[in-house]
mmCIF file of C-alpha atoms in Angstrom:
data_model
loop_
_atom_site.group_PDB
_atom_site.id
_atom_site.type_symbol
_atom_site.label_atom_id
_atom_site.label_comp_id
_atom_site.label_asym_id
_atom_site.label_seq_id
_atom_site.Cartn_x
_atom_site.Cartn_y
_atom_site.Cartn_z
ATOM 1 C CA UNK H 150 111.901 169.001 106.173
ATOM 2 C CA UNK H 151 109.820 170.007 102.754
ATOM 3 C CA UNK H 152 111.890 167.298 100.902
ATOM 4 C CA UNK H 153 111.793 164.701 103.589
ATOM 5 C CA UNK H 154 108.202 165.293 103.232
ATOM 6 C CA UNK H 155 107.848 165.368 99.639
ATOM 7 C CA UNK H 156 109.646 161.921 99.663
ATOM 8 C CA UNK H 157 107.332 160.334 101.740
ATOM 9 C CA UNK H 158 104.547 162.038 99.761
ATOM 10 C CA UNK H 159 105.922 160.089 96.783
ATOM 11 C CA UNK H 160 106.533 156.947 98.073
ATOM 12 C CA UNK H 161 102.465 156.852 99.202
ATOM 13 C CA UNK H 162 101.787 157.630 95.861
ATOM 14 C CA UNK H 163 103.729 154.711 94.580
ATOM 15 C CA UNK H 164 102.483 152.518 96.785
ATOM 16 C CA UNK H 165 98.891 153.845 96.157
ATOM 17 C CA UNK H 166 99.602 153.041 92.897
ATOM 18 C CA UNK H 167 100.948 149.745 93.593
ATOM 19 C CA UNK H 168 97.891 148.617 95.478
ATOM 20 C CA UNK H 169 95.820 149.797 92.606
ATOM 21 C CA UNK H 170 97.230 148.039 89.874
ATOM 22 C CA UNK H 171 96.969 144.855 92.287
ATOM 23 C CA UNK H 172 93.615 145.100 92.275
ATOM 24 C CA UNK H 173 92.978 145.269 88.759
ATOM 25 C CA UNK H 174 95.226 142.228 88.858
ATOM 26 C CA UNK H 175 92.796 140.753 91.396
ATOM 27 C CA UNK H 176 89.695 141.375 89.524
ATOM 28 C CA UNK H 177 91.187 140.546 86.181
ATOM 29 C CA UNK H 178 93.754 137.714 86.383
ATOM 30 C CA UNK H 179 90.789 134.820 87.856
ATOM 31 C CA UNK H 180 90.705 131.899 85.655
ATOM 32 C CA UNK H 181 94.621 132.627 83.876
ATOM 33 C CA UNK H 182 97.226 130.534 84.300
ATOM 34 C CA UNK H 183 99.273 132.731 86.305
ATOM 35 C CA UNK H 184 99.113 131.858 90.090
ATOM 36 C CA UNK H 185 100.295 134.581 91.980
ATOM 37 C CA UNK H 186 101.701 138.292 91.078
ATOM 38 C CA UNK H 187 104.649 140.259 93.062
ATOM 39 C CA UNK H 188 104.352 144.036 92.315
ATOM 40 C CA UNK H 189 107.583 146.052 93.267
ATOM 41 C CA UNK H 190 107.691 149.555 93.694
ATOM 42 C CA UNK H 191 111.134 151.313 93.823
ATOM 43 C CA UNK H 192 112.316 154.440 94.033
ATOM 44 C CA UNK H 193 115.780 154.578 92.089
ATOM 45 C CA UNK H 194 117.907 151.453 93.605
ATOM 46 C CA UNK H 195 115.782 151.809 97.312
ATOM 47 C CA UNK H 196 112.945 149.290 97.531
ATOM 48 C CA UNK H 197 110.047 151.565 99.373
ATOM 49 C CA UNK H 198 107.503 148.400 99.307
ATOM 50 C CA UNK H 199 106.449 145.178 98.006
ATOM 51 C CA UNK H 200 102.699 144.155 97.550
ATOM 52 C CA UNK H 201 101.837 140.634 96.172
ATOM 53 C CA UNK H 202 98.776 138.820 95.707
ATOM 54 C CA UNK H 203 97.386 135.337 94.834
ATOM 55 C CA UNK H 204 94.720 134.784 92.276
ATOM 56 C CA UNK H 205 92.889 131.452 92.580
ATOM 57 C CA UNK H 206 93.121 129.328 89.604
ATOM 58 C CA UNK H 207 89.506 128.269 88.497
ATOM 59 C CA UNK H 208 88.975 124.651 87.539
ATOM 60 C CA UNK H 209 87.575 123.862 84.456
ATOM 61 C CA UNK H 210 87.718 122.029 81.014
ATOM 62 C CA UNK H 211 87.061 124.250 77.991
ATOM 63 C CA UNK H 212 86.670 122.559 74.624
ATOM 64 C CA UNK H 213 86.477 125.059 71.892
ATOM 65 C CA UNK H 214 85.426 124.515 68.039
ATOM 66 C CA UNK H 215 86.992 120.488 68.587
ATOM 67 C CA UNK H 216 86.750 118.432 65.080
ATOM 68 C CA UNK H 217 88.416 115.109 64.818
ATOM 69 C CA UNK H 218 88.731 112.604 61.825
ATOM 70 C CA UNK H 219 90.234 108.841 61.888
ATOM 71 C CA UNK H 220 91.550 109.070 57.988
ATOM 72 C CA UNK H 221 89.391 110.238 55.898
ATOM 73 C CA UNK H 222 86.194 109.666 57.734
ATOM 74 C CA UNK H 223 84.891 113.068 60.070
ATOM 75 C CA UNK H 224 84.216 111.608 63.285
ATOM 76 C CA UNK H 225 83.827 115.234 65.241
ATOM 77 C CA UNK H 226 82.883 118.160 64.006
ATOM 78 C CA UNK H 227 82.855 121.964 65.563
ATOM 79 C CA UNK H 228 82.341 120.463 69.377
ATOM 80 C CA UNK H 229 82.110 123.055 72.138
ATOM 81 C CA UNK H 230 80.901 123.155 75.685
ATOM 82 C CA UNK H 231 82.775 124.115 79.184
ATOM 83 C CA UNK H 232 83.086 121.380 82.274
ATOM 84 C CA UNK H 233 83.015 123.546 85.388
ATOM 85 C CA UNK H 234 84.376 122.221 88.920
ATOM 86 C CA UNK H 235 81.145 120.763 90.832
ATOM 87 C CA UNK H 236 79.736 120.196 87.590
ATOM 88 C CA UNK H 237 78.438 116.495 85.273
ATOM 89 C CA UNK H 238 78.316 117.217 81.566
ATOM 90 C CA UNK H 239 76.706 114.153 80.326
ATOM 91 C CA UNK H 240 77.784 113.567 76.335
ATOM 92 C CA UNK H 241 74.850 111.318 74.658
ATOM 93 C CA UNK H 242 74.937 109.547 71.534
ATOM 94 C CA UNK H 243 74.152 106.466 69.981
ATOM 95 C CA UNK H 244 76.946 103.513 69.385
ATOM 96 C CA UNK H 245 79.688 104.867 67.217
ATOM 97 C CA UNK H 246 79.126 108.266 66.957
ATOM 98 C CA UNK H 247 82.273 109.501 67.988
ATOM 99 C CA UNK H 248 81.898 109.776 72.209
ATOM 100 C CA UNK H 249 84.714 107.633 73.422
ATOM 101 C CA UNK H 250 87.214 109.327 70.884
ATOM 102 C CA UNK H 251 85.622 113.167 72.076
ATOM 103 C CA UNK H 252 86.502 111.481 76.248
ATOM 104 C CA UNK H 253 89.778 110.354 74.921
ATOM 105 C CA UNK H 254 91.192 113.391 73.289
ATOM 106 C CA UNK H 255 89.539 115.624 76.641
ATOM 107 C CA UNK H 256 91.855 113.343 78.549
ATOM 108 C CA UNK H 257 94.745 112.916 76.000
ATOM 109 C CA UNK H 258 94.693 109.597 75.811
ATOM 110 C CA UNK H 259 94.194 110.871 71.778
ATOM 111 C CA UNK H 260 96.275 113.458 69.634
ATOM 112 C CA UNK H 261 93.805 116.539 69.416
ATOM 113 C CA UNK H 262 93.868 117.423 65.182
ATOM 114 C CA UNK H 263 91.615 120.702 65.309
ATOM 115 C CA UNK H 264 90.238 123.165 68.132
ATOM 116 C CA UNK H 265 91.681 123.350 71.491
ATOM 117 C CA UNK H 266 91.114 121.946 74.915
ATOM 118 C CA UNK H 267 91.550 123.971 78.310
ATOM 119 C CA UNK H 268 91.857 121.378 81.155
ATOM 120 C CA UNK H 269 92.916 123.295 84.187
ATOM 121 C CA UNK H 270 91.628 120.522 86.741
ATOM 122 C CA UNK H 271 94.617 119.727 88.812
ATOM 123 C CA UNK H 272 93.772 115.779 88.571
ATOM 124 C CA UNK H 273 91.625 113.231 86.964
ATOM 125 C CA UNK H 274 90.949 109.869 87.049
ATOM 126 C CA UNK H 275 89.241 107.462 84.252
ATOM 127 C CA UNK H 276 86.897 104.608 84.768
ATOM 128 C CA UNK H 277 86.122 102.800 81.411
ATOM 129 C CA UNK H 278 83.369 100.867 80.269
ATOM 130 C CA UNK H 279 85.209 97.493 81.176
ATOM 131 C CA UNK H 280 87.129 97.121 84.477
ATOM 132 C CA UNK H 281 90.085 96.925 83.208
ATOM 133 C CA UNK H 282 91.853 95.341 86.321
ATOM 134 C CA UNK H 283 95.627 93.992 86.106
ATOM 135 C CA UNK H 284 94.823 90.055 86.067
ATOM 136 C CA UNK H 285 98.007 88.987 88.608
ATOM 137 C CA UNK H 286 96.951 91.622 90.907
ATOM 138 C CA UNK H 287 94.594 90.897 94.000
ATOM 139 C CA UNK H 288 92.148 94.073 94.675
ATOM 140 C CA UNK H 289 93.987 96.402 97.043
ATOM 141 C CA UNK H 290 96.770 96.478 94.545
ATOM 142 C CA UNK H 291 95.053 96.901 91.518
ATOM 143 C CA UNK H 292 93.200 99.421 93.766
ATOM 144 C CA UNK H 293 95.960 101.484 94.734
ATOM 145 C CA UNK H 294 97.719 101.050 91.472
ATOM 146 C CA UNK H 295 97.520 104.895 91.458
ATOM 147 C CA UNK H 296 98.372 105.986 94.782
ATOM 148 C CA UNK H 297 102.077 103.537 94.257
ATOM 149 C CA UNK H 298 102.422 105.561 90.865
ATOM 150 C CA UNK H 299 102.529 108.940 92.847
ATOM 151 C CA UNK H 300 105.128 107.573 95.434
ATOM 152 C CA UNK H 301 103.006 107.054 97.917
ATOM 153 C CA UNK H 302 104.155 104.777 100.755
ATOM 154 C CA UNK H 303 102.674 100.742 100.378
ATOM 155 C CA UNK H 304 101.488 101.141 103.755
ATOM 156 C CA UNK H 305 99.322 103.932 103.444
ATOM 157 C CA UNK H 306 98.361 103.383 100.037
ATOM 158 C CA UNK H 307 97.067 100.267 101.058
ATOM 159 C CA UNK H 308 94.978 101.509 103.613
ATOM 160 C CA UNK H 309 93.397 104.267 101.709
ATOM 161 C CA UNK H 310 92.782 101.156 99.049
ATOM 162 C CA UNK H 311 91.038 99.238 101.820
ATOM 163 C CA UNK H 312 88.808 102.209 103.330
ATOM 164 C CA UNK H 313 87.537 102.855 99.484
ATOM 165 C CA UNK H 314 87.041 99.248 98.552
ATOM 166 C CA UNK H 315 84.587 98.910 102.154
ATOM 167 C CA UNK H 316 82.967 102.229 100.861
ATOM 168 C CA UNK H 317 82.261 100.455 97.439
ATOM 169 C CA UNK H 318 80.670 97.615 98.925
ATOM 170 C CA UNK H 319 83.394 95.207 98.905
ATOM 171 C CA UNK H 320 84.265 93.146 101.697
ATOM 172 C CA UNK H 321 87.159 92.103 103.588
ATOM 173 C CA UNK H 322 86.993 88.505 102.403
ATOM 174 C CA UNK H 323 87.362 90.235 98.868
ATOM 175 C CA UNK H 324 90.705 92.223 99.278
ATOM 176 C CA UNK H 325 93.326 89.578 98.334
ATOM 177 C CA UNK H 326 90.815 87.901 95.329
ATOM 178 C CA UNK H 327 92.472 88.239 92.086
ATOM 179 C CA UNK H 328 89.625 89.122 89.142
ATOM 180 C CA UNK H 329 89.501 85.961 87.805
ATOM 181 C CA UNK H 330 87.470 85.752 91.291
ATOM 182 C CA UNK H 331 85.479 88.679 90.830
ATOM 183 C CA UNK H 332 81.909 89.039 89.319
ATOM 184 C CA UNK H 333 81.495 91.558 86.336
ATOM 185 C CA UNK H 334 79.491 94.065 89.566
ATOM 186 C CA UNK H 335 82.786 93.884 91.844
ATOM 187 C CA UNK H 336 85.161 94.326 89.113
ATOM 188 C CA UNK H 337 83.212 97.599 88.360
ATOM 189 C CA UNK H 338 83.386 98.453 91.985
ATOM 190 C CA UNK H 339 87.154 97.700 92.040
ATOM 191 C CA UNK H 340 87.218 100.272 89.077
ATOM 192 C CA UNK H 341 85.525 102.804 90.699
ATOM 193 C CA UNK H 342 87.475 102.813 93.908
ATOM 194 C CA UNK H 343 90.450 102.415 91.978
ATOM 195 C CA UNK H 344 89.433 106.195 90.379
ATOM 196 C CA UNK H 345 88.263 107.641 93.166
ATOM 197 C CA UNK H 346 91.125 106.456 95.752
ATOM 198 C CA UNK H 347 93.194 109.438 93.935
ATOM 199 C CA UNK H 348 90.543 112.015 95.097
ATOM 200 C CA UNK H 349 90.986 113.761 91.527
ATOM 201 C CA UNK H 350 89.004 116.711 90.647
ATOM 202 C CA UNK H 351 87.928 115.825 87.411
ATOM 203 C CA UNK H 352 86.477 112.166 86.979
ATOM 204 C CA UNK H 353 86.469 110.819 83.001
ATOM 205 C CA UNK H 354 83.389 107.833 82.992
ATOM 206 C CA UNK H 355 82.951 106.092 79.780
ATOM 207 C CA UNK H 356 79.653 103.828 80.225
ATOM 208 C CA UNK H 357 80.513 102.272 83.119
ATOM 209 C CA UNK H 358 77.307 101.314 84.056
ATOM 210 C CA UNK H 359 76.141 99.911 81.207
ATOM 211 C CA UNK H 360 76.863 96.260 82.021
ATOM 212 C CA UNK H 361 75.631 96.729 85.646
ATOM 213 C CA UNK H 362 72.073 95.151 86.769
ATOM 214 C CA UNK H 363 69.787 98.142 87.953
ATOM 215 C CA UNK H 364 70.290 97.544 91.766
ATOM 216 C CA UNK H 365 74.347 97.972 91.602
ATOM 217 C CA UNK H 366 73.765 100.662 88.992
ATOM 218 C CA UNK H 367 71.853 102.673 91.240
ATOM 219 C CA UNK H 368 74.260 102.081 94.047
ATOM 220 C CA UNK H 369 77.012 103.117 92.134
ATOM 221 C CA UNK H 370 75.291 106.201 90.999
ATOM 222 C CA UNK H 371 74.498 107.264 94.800
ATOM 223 C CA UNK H 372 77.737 106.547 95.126
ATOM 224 C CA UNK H 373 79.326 109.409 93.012
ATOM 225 C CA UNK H 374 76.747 111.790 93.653
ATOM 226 C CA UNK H 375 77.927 111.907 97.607
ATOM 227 C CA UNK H 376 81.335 112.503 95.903
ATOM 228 C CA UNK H 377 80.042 115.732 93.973
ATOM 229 C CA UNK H 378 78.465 116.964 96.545
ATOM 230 C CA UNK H 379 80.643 116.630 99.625
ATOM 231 C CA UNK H 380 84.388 117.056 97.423
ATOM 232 C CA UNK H 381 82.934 118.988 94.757
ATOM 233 C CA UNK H 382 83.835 116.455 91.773
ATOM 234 C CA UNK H 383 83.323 117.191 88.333
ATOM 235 C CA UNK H 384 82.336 114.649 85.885
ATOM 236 C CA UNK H 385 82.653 114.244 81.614
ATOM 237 C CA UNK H 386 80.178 111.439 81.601
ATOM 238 C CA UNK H 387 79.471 109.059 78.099
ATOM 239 C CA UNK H 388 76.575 107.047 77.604
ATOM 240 C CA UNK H 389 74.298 106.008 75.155
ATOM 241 C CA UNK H 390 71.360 105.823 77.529
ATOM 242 C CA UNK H 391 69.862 109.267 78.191
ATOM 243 C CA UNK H 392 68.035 108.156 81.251
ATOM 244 C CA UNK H 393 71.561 107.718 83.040
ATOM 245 C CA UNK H 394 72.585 110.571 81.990
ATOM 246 C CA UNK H 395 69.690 112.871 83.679
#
């Protein structure tokens, strides 16, 4: 009976243990890169109990000490700040000073030459400063250009495309117009819808509204802020005009 006893004694203790060193896992592991943890304890070859647990992975984009040069001219130099989820980190500057090129190497669209970039946002989406629609598409498939690229069915790609593109301000009429048809406004809301069709969690906006009249502009703007406050969007934001950014 006393070793029976001092058996099950030890496996408690193990599994005390176990328990323990999960929760310093717990409070420890938020933010890494590692998902979820499986602790085993054993006695000898007999399992005597498994604990796991699942550490959620924060959302964010880190740049750290970023410099960039195109030759020999320094375009970037020691850049730092953190994007969190929920969050708009508006990047201000005037023409040329190096904001498109900081948005394009966040998003690798660019070869990053010094510092390092953390994006742990499990999507994004771009929308650029022109629309940048596919000319010998109509709307809904330029819209849902995105959804088609993750294998998503034409059927209900195109639906989400059309629900978007009425949430943009875009009519019915307006779904099978090809751009060439399109004003430089619904272009821009083509562009938008097209971004935001992919619900992604991180949303990469390089001056889109600076061609807009003030009315659309505002719309727009209303727009995204329902988007970071009812899906929690996070914005990296470019513009040269500091009153859109606050």
């Amino acid at each position: 009976m006393k070793v029976i006893e001092l058996q099950l004694e030890l496996k408690k203790r193990l599994l005390r243990a176990c328990h323990q060193h999960l929760e310093f896992l717990k409070s420890n592991l938020s933010g890494k890169t590692l998902s979820s943890y499986t602790f085993l304890c054993c006695d000898g070859f007999r399992n005597i109990g498994i604990a796991s647990c699942t550490t959620e992975k924060i959302e964010e984009l880190k740049v750290d000490n970023l410099s960039f040069s195109f030759g020999f001219k320094e375009i970037l130099k020691n850049i730092n700040f953190k994007l969190k989820k929920g969050e708009v980190v508006s990047i201000v500057g005037p023409s040329g000073g190096g904001k498109t090129t900081l948005l394009h190497l966040c998003a690798k669209l660019l070869t990053l030459e010094e510092g390092k970039i953390r994006n742990s946002f499990k999507s994004s989406s771009f929308a650029f400063q022109e629309a940048r629609l596919l000319p010998w598409k109509n709307v809904i498939d330029n819209i849902s250009l995105g959804l088609k690229a993750k294998n998503i069915k034409k059927q209900k790609a195109d639906e989400l495309s059309k629900n978007i593109a009425l949430k943009f301000g875009l009519q019915i009429d307006d779904f099978e117009k090809f751009p060439k048809d399109l004003s430089g406004g619904m272009k821009q809301r083509v562009s938008f819808a097209r971004a935001l069709v992919l619900n992604p969690s991180l949303l990469f906006l390089d001056e889109p509204f600076s061609a807009l009249d003030i009315g659309l502009k505002k719309e727009l703007q209303s727009l995204l802020i329902k988007e970071i406050n009812t899906n929690k969007l996070s914005i990296l934001f470019i513009t040269h005009d500091l009153m859109e950014a606050i």
